[in-house]
Amino acid sequence: METTSDNFFERVYAVARRIPYGKVTSYGAIAKVLGSARSARMVGWAMNAAHNLEDVPAHRVVNRKGLLTGKHHFDGTNLMQQLLESEGIVVVDNQIIDFESVFWEPEMAV
């Protein structure tokens, strides 16, 4: 039986899969596009649970200031940063530099 959180997580993953290569979005932006602006924390939980889903680019989801707050959920000390840097995103001290230029705004609910 599917629970409400399972359905929400799948909707989060559907949005995350659309984040373009070389771009990032925030937990809050995903929550907002899903019609649940107050559920950024639940989006974070969904991203934490996505570490075994190879088709969900969880490394492209950061906090509203561009901080890599979810990095401790990735294998390896700097894997999240390395994945972002491999896409051309500059990260210094766990924060994306020029965040506005690489931010992707989800357009519509899934």
mmCIF file of N, CA and C in Angstrom:
data_model
loop_
_atom_site.group_PDB
_atom_site.id
_atom_site.type_symbol
_atom_site.label_atom_id
_atom_site.label_comp_id
_atom_site.label_asym_id
_atom_site.label_seq_id
_atom_site.Cartn_x
_atom_site.Cartn_y
_atom_site.Cartn_z
ATOM 1 N N MET A 1 0.833 -1.185 0.000
ATOM 2 C CA MET A 1 0.000 0.000 0.000
ATOM 3 C C MET A 1 0.879 1.251 0.000
ATOM 4 N N GLU A 2 0.559 2.189 -0.860
ATOM 5 C CA GLU A 2 1.343 3.416 -0.971
ATOM 6 C C GLU A 2 0.866 4.438 0.047
ATOM 7 N N THR A 3 1.813 5.016 0.748
ATOM 8 C CA THR A 3 1.453 6.039 1.721
ATOM 9 C C THR A 3 1.529 7.415 1.077
ATOM 10 N N THR A 4 0.994 8.408 1.783
ATOM 11 C CA THR A 4 1.026 9.774 1.279
ATOM 12 C C THR A 4 2.454 10.244 1.080
ATOM 13 N N SER A 5 3.360 9.905 2.021
ATOM 14 C CA SER A 5 4.747 10.338 1.878
ATOM 15 C C SER A 5 5.416 9.665 0.688
ATOM 16 N N ASP A 6 5.077 8.383 0.399
ATOM 17 C CA ASP A 6 5.644 7.703 -0.772
ATOM 18 C C ASP A 6 5.250 8.447 -2.044
ATOM 19 N N ASN A 7 3.988 8.859 -2.137
ATOM 20 C CA ASN A 7 3.506 9.598 -3.295
ATOM 21 C C ASN A 7 4.213 10.953 -3.390
ATOM 22 N N PHE A 8 4.358 11.644 -2.270
ATOM 23 C CA PHE A 8 5.050 12.934 -2.250
ATOM 24 C C PHE A 8 6.502 12.757 -2.690
ATOM 25 N N PHE A 9 7.166 11.733 -2.168
ATOM 26 C CA PHE A 9 8.561 11.476 -2.534
ATOM 27 C C PHE A 9 8.671 11.253 -4.039
ATOM 28 N N GLU A 10 7.767 10.479 -4.622
ATOM 29 C CA GLU A 10 7.812 10.223 -6.064
ATOM 30 C C GLU A 10 7.610 11.504 -6.854
ATOM 31 N N ARG A 11 6.753 12.390 -6.376
ATOM 32 C CA ARG A 11 6.550 13.683 -7.037
ATOM 33 C C ARG A 11 7.818 14.533 -6.932
ATOM 34 N N VAL A 12 8.489 14.491 -5.785
ATOM 35 C CA VAL A 12 9.757 15.200 -5.605
ATOM 36 C C VAL A 12 10.790 14.659 -6.591
ATOM 37 N N TYR A 13 10.870 13.334 -6.700
ATOM 38 C CA TYR A 13 11.847 12.718 -7.595
ATOM 39 C C TYR A 13 11.560 13.085 -9.052
ATOM 40 N N ALA A 14 10.295 13.179 -9.419
ATOM 41 C CA ALA A 14 9.931 13.556 -10.788
ATOM 42 C C ALA A 14 10.435 14.963 -11.104
ATOM 43 N N VAL A 15 10.336 15.880 -10.148
ATOM 44 C CA VAL A 15 10.856 17.235 -10.357
ATOM 45 C C VAL A 15 12.382 17.195 -10.413
ATOM 46 N N ALA A 16 13.005 16.495 -9.488
ATOM 47 C CA ALA A 16 14.471 16.435 -9.436
ATOM 48 C C ALA A 16 15.051 15.871 -10.733
ATOM 49 N N ARG A 17 14.368 14.910 -11.325
ATOM 50 C CA ARG A 17 14.863 14.313 -12.575
ATOM 51 C C ARG A 17 14.877 15.325 -13.721
ATOM 52 N N ARG A 18 14.123 16.396 -13.595
ATOM 53 C CA ARG A 18 14.049 17.419 -14.649
ATOM 54 C C ARG A 18 15.091 18.528 -14.483
ATOM 55 N N ILE A 19 15.829 18.537 -13.380
ATOM 56 C CA ILE A 19 16.838 19.582 -13.180
ATOM 57 C C ILE A 19 17.918 19.400 -14.247
ATOM 58 N N PRO A 20 18.144 20.430 -15.048
ATOM 59 C CA PRO A 20 19.131 20.284 -16.125
ATOM 60 C C PRO A 20 20.561 20.101 -15.603
ATOM 61 N N TYR A 21 21.350 19.430 -16.401
ATOM 62 C CA TYR A 21 22.778 19.267 -16.136
ATOM 63 C C TYR A 21 23.385 20.659 -15.971
ATOM 64 N N GLY A 22 24.192 20.835 -14.936
ATOM 65 C CA GLY A 22 24.846 22.115 -14.709
ATOM 66 C C GLY A 22 23.978 23.140 -14.001
ATOM 67 N N LYS A 23 22.824 22.715 -13.507
ATOM 68 C CA LYS A 23 21.917 23.598 -12.781
ATOM 69 C C LYS A 23 21.578 22.974 -11.435
ATOM 70 N N VAL A 24 21.080 23.788 -10.519
ATOM 71 C CA VAL A 24 20.625 23.314 -9.208
ATOM 72 C C VAL A 24 19.289 23.969 -8.892
ATOM 73 N N THR A 25 18.596 23.402 -7.942
ATOM 74 C CA THR A 25 17.396 24.018 -7.401
ATOM 75 C C THR A 25 17.413 23.825 -5.897
ATOM 76 N N SER A 26 16.403 24.362 -5.229
ATOM 77 C CA SER A 26 16.370 24.273 -3.769
ATOM 78 C C SER A 26 15.227 23.380 -3.300
ATOM 79 N N TYR A 27 15.347 22.954 -2.056
ATOM 80 C CA TYR A 27 14.288 22.162 -1.439
ATOM 81 C C TYR A 27 12.972 22.940 -1.482
ATOM 82 N N GLY A 28 13.044 24.213 -1.146
ATOM 83 C CA GLY A 28 11.851 25.058 -1.114
ATOM 84 C C GLY A 28 11.222 25.258 -2.474
ATOM 85 N N ALA A 29 12.043 25.395 -3.520
ATOM 86 C CA ALA A 29 11.509 25.576 -4.875
ATOM 87 C C ALA A 29 10.750 24.328 -5.317
ATOM 88 N N ILE A 30 11.264 23.157 -4.973
ATOM 89 C CA ILE A 30 10.555 21.912 -5.309
ATOM 90 C C ILE A 30 9.251 21.840 -4.524
ATOM 91 N N ALA A 31 9.311 22.151 -3.237
ATOM 92 C CA ALA A 31 8.098 22.115 -2.414
ATOM 93 C C ALA A 31 7.050 23.077 -2.972
ATOM 94 N N LYS A 32 7.475 24.254 -3.348
ATOM 95 C CA LYS A 32 6.552 25.274 -3.863
ATOM 96 C C LYS A 32 5.869 24.807 -5.151
ATOM 97 N N VAL A 33 6.634 24.248 -6.074
ATOM 98 C CA VAL A 33 6.049 23.808 -7.341
ATOM 99 C C VAL A 33 5.097 22.629 -7.135
ATOM 100 N N LEU A 34 5.286 21.898 -6.060
ATOM 101 C CA LEU A 34 4.383 20.786 -5.746
ATOM 102 C C LEU A 34 3.178 21.252 -4.932
ATOM 103 N N GLY A 35 3.095 22.569 -4.706
ATOM 104 C CA GLY A 35 1.945 23.120 -4.002
ATOM 105 C C GLY A 35 2.030 22.989 -2.502
ATOM 106 N N SER A 36 3.233 22.828 -2.004
ATOM 107 C CA SER A 36 3.421 22.627 -0.576
ATOM 108 C C SER A 36 4.619 23.451 -0.105
ATOM 109 N N ALA A 37 4.500 24.750 -0.197
ATOM 110 C CA ALA A 37 5.624 25.652 0.073
ATOM 111 C C ALA A 37 6.220 25.473 1.470
ATOM 112 N N ARG A 38 5.462 24.942 2.389
ATOM 113 C CA ARG A 38 5.972 24.773 3.751
ATOM 114 C C ARG A 38 6.651 23.425 3.960
ATOM 115 N N SER A 39 6.784 22.626 2.926
ATOM 116 C CA SER A 39 7.319 21.275 3.080
ATOM 117 C C SER A 39 8.734 21.102 2.537
ATOM 118 N N ALA A 40 9.532 22.157 2.580
ATOM 119 C CA ALA A 40 10.921 22.036 2.134
ATOM 120 C C ALA A 40 11.643 20.938 2.909
ATOM 121 N N ARG A 41 11.316 20.813 4.172
ATOM 122 C CA ARG A 41 11.945 19.773 4.993
ATOM 123 C C ARG A 41 11.591 18.376 4.476
ATOM 124 N N MET A 42 10.343 18.193 4.058
ATOM 125 C CA MET A 42 9.946 16.889 3.504
ATOM 126 C C MET A 42 10.668 16.616 2.192
ATOM 127 N N VAL A 43 10.913 17.663 1.398
ATOM 128 C CA VAL A 43 11.700 17.491 0.172
ATOM 129 C C VAL A 43 13.103 17.026 0.561
ATOM 130 N N GLY A 44 13.651 17.599 1.616
ATOM 131 C CA GLY A 44 14.955 17.160 2.110
ATOM 132 C C GLY A 44 14.941 15.695 2.510
ATOM 133 N N TRP A 45 13.881 15.269 3.172
ATOM 134 C CA TRP A 45 13.777 13.856 3.549
ATOM 135 C C TRP A 45 13.723 12.974 2.307
ATOM 136 N N ALA A 46 12.995 13.432 1.300
ATOM 137 C CA ALA A 46 12.909 12.668 0.048
ATOM 138 C C ALA A 46 14.286 12.562 -0.599
ATOM 139 N N MET A 47 15.025 13.665 -0.616
ATOM 140 C CA MET A 47 16.367 13.637 -1.209
ATOM 141 C C MET A 47 17.292 12.722 -0.407
ATOM 142 N N ASN A 48 17.165 12.732 0.904
ATOM 143 C CA ASN A 48 17.978 11.843 1.738
ATOM 144 C C ASN A 48 17.685 10.384 1.422
ATOM 145 N N ALA A 49 16.434 10.096 1.107
ATOM 146 C CA ALA A 49 16.030 8.723 0.803
ATOM 147 C C ALA A 49 16.374 8.326 -0.635
ATOM 148 N N ALA A 50 16.840 9.271 -1.442
ATOM 149 C CA ALA A 50 17.096 9.012 -2.858
ATOM 150 C C ALA A 50 18.510 8.535 -3.148
ATOM 151 N N HIS A 51 19.329 8.383 -2.117
ATOM 152 C CA HIS A 51 20.741 8.077 -2.371
ATOM 153 C C HIS A 51 20.972 6.775 -3.133
ATOM 154 N N ASN A 52 20.014 5.858 -3.125
ATOM 155 C CA ASN A 52 20.150 4.605 -3.876
ATOM 156 C C ASN A 52 19.462 4.651 -5.234
ATOM 157 N N LEU A 53 18.873 5.789 -5.573
ATOM 158 C CA LEU A 53 18.171 5.931 -6.843
ATOM 159 C C LEU A 53 19.092 6.639 -7.838
ATOM 160 N N GLU A 54 19.691 5.865 -8.737
ATOM 161 C CA GLU A 54 20.673 6.427 -9.654
ATOM 162 C C GLU A 54 20.090 7.438 -10.619
ATOM 163 N N ASP A 55 18.782 7.377 -10.855
ATOM 164 C CA ASP A 55 18.168 8.292 -11.823
ATOM 165 C C ASP A 55 17.662 9.586 -11.190
ATOM 166 N N VAL A 56 17.928 9.792 -9.896
ATOM 167 C CA VAL A 56 17.527 11.022 -9.212
ATOM 168 C C VAL A 56 18.792 11.812 -8.874
ATOM 169 N N PRO A 57 19.006 12.961 -9.526
ATOM 170 C CA PRO A 57 20.215 13.744 -9.283
ATOM 171 C C PRO A 57 20.111 14.570 -7.997
ATOM 172 N N ALA A 58 20.125 13.893 -6.873
ATOM 173 C CA ALA A 58 19.948 14.553 -5.574
ATOM 174 C C ALA A 58 21.027 15.593 -5.304
ATOM 175 N N HIS A 59 22.190 15.453 -5.925
ATOM 176 C CA HIS A 59 23.274 16.414 -5.718
ATOM 177 C C HIS A 59 22.914 17.792 -6.255
ATOM 178 N N ARG A 60 21.901 17.883 -7.101
ATOM 179 C CA ARG A 60 21.486 19.167 -7.676
ATOM 180 C C ARG A 60 20.457 19.903 -6.826
ATOM 181 N N VAL A 61 20.155 19.389 -5.651
ATOM 182 C CA VAL A 61 19.191 20.032 -4.759
ATOM 183 C C VAL A 61 19.933 20.522 -3.518
ATOM 184 N N VAL A 62 19.862 21.828 -3.291
ATOM 185 C CA VAL A 62 20.599 22.478 -2.208
ATOM 186 C C VAL A 62 19.643 23.377 -1.420
ATOM 187 N N ASN A 63 20.151 24.033 -0.391
ATOM 188 C CA ASN A 63 19.253 24.909 0.359
ATOM 189 C C ASN A 63 19.090 26.243 -0.364
ATOM 190 N N ARG A 64 18.246 27.098 0.150
ATOM 191 C CA ARG A 64 17.868 28.339 -0.545
ATOM 192 C C ARG A 64 19.011 29.338 -0.682
ATOM 193 N N LYS A 65 20.100 29.102 0.032
ATOM 194 C CA LYS A 65 21.269 29.976 -0.067
ATOM 195 C C LYS A 65 22.393 29.357 -0.894
ATOM 196 N N GLY A 66 22.138 28.181 -1.440
ATOM 197 C CA GLY A 66 23.160 27.506 -2.230
ATOM 198 C C GLY A 66 24.134 26.679 -1.423
ATOM 199 N N LEU A 67 23.788 26.406 -0.170
ATOM 200 C CA LEU A 67 24.653 25.584 0.684
ATOM 201 C C LEU A 67 24.396 24.103 0.441
ATOM 202 N N LEU A 68 25.439 23.320 0.491
ATOM 203 C CA LEU A 68 25.339 21.867 0.296
ATOM 204 C C LEU A 68 24.943 21.199 1.613
ATOM 205 N N THR A 69 23.777 21.496 2.094
ATOM 206 C CA THR A 69 23.340 20.996 3.396
ATOM 207 C C THR A 69 23.101 19.487 3.406
ATOM 208 N N GLY A 70 22.895 18.869 2.255
ATOM 209 C CA GLY A 70 22.657 17.431 2.210
ATOM 210 C C GLY A 70 23.889 16.611 1.937
ATOM 211 N N LYS A 71 25.049 17.232 1.954
ATOM 212 C CA LYS A 71 26.272 16.538 1.530
ATOM 213 C C LYS A 71 26.622 15.325 2.383
ATOM 214 N N HIS A 72 26.232 15.328 3.648
ATOM 215 C CA HIS A 72 26.585 14.206 4.519
ATOM 216 C C HIS A 72 25.798 12.940 4.192
ATOM 217 N N HIS A 73 24.811 13.043 3.293
ATOM 218 C CA HIS A 73 24.044 11.863 2.892
ATOM 219 C C HIS A 73 24.652 11.165 1.678
ATOM 220 N N PHE A 74 25.746 11.715 1.160
ATOM 221 C CA PHE A 74 26.422 11.112 0.015
ATOM 222 C C PHE A 74 27.620 10.313 0.496
ATOM 223 N N ASP A 75 27.902 9.205 -0.200
ATOM 224 C CA ASP A 75 29.099 8.436 0.117
ATOM 225 C C ASP A 75 30.318 9.287 -0.196
ATOM 226 N N GLY A 76 31.310 9.205 0.629
ATOM 227 C CA GLY A 76 32.530 9.980 0.398
ATOM 228 C C GLY A 76 32.393 11.373 0.979
ATOM 229 N N THR A 77 33.497 11.934 1.382
ATOM 230 C CA THR A 77 33.505 13.217 2.069
ATOM 231 C C THR A 77 32.991 14.360 1.221
ATOM 232 N N ASN A 78 33.408 14.417 -0.034
ATOM 233 C CA ASN A 78 33.057 15.550 -0.886
ATOM 234 C C ASN A 78 32.319 15.139 -2.153
ATOM 235 N N LEU A 79 31.616 14.011 -2.131
ATOM 236 C CA LEU A 79 31.000 13.506 -3.357
ATOM 237 C C LEU A 79 29.991 14.489 -3.945
ATOM 238 N N MET A 80 29.157 15.089 -3.121
ATOM 239 C CA MET A 80 28.160 16.037 -3.635
ATOM 240 C C MET A 80 28.861 17.188 -4.355
ATOM 241 N N GLN A 81 29.882 17.735 -3.730
ATOM 242 C CA GLN A 81 30.635 18.836 -4.336
ATOM 243 C C GLN A 81 31.308 18.376 -5.627
ATOM 244 N N GLN A 82 31.883 17.193 -5.620
ATOM 245 C CA GLN A 82 32.568 16.686 -6.809
ATOM 246 C C GLN A 82 31.589 16.498 -7.970
ATOM 247 N N LEU A 83 30.410 15.999 -7.670
ATOM 248 C CA LEU A 83 29.402 15.819 -8.719
ATOM 249 C C LEU A 83 28.990 17.167 -9.312
ATOM 250 N N LEU A 84 28.785 18.156 -8.449
ATOM 251 C CA LEU A 84 28.421 19.490 -8.936
ATOM 252 C C LEU A 84 29.566 20.093 -9.757
ATOM 253 N N GLU A 85 30.772 19.978 -9.257
ATOM 254 C CA GLU A 85 31.924 20.535 -9.976
ATOM 255 C C GLU A 85 32.135 19.861 -11.326
ATOM 256 N N SER A 86 31.806 18.570 -11.415
ATOM 257 C CA SER A 86 31.936 17.864 -12.694
ATOM 258 C C SER A 86 30.950 18.400 -13.724
ATOM 259 N N GLU A 87 29.923 19.124 -13.252
ATOM 260 C CA GLU A 87 28.941 19.739 -14.142
ATOM 261 C C GLU A 87 29.248 21.222 -14.368
ATOM 262 N N GLY A 88 30.402 21.685 -13.867
ATOM 263 C CA GLY A 88 30.808 23.058 -14.086
ATOM 264 C C GLY A 88 30.354 24.043 -13.023
ATOM 265 N N ILE A 89 29.785 23.557 -11.932
ATOM 266 C CA ILE A 89 29.318 24.417 -10.848
ATOM 267 C C ILE A 89 30.465 24.624 -9.861
ATOM 268 N N VAL A 90 30.721 25.877 -9.525
ATOM 269 C CA VAL A 90 31.829 26.207 -8.616
ATOM 270 C C VAL A 90 31.316 26.216 -7.181
ATOM 271 N N VAL A 91 32.008 25.460 -6.319
ATOM 272 C CA VAL A 91 31.641 25.349 -4.910
ATOM 273 C C VAL A 91 32.856 25.713 -4.063
ATOM 274 N N VAL A 92 32.658 26.638 -3.124
ATOM 275 C CA VAL A 92 33.715 27.024 -2.186
ATOM 276 C C VAL A 92 33.126 27.000 -0.780
ATOM 277 N N ASP A 93 33.793 26.314 0.132
ATOM 278 C CA ASP A 93 33.320 26.208 1.520
ATOM 279 C C ASP A 93 31.866 25.738 1.598
ATOM 280 N N ASN A 94 31.556 24.696 0.829
ATOM 281 C CA ASN A 94 30.223 24.080 0.826
ATOM 282 C C ASN A 94 29.115 24.999 0.325
ATOM 283 N N GLN A 95 29.466 26.032 -0.425
ATOM 284 C CA GLN A 95 28.456 26.941 -0.961
ATOM 285 C C GLN A 95 28.707 27.154 -2.455
ATOM 286 N N ILE A 96 27.616 27.153 -3.213
ATOM 287 C CA ILE A 96 27.707 27.375 -4.650
ATOM 288 C C ILE A 96 27.999 28.852 -4.907
ATOM 289 N N ILE A 97 29.015 29.092 -5.702
ATOM 290 C CA ILE A 97 29.385 30.454 -6.084
ATOM 291 C C ILE A 97 28.511 30.869 -7.264
ATOM 292 N N ASP A 98 28.058 32.114 -7.260
ATOM 293 C CA ASP A 98 27.182 32.641 -8.311
ATOM 294 C C ASP A 98 25.914 31.784 -8.427
ATOM 295 N N PHE A 99 25.338 31.517 -7.274
ATOM 296 C CA PHE A 99 24.169 30.644 -7.146
ATOM 297 C C PHE A 99 23.045 31.034 -8.108
ATOM 298 N N GLU A 100 22.777 32.324 -8.244
ATOM 299 C CA GLU A 100 21.667 32.778 -9.081
ATOM 300 C C GLU A 100 21.833 32.348 -10.541
ATOM 301 N N SER A 101 23.069 32.292 -11.007
ATOM 302 C CA SER A 101 23.299 31.959 -12.420
ATOM 303 C C SER A 101 23.104 30.473 -12.725
ATOM 304 N N VAL A 102 23.168 29.617 -11.715
ATOM 305 C CA VAL A 102 22.990 28.180 -11.944
ATOM 306 C C VAL A 102 21.679 27.657 -11.358
ATOM 307 N N PHE A 103 20.885 28.572 -10.778
ATOM 308 C CA PHE A 103 19.625 28.155 -10.160
ATOM 309 C C PHE A 103 18.580 27.867 -11.230
ATOM 310 N N TRP A 104 17.903 26.745 -11.092
ATOM 311 C CA TRP A 104 16.820 26.340 -11.982
ATOM 312 C C TRP A 104 15.511 26.390 -11.214
ATOM 313 N N GLU A 105 14.561 27.133 -11.718
ATOM 314 C CA GLU A 105 13.239 27.272 -11.087
ATOM 315 C C GLU A 105 12.293 26.260 -11.712
ATOM 316 N N PRO A 106 11.815 25.296 -10.942
ATOM 317 C CA PRO A 106 10.834 24.355 -11.498
ATOM 318 C C PRO A 106 9.598 25.120 -11.971
ATOM 319 N N GLU A 107 9.127 24.807 -13.180
ATOM 320 C CA GLU A 107 8.060 25.578 -13.782
ATOM 321 C C GLU A 107 6.654 25.156 -13.393
ATOM 322 N N MET A 108 6.431 23.873 -13.274
ATOM 323 C CA MET A 108 5.054 23.425 -13.059
ATOM 324 C C MET A 108 5.023 22.180 -12.193
ATOM 325 N N ALA A 109 3.896 21.987 -11.551
ATOM 326 C CA ALA A 109 3.720 20.827 -10.681
ATOM 327 C C ALA A 109 3.696 19.553 -11.520
ATOM 328 N N VAL A 110 4.126 18.489 -10.878
ATOM 329 C CA VAL A 110 4.172 17.182 -11.541
ATOM 330 C C VAL A 110 2.960 16.388 -11.138
#
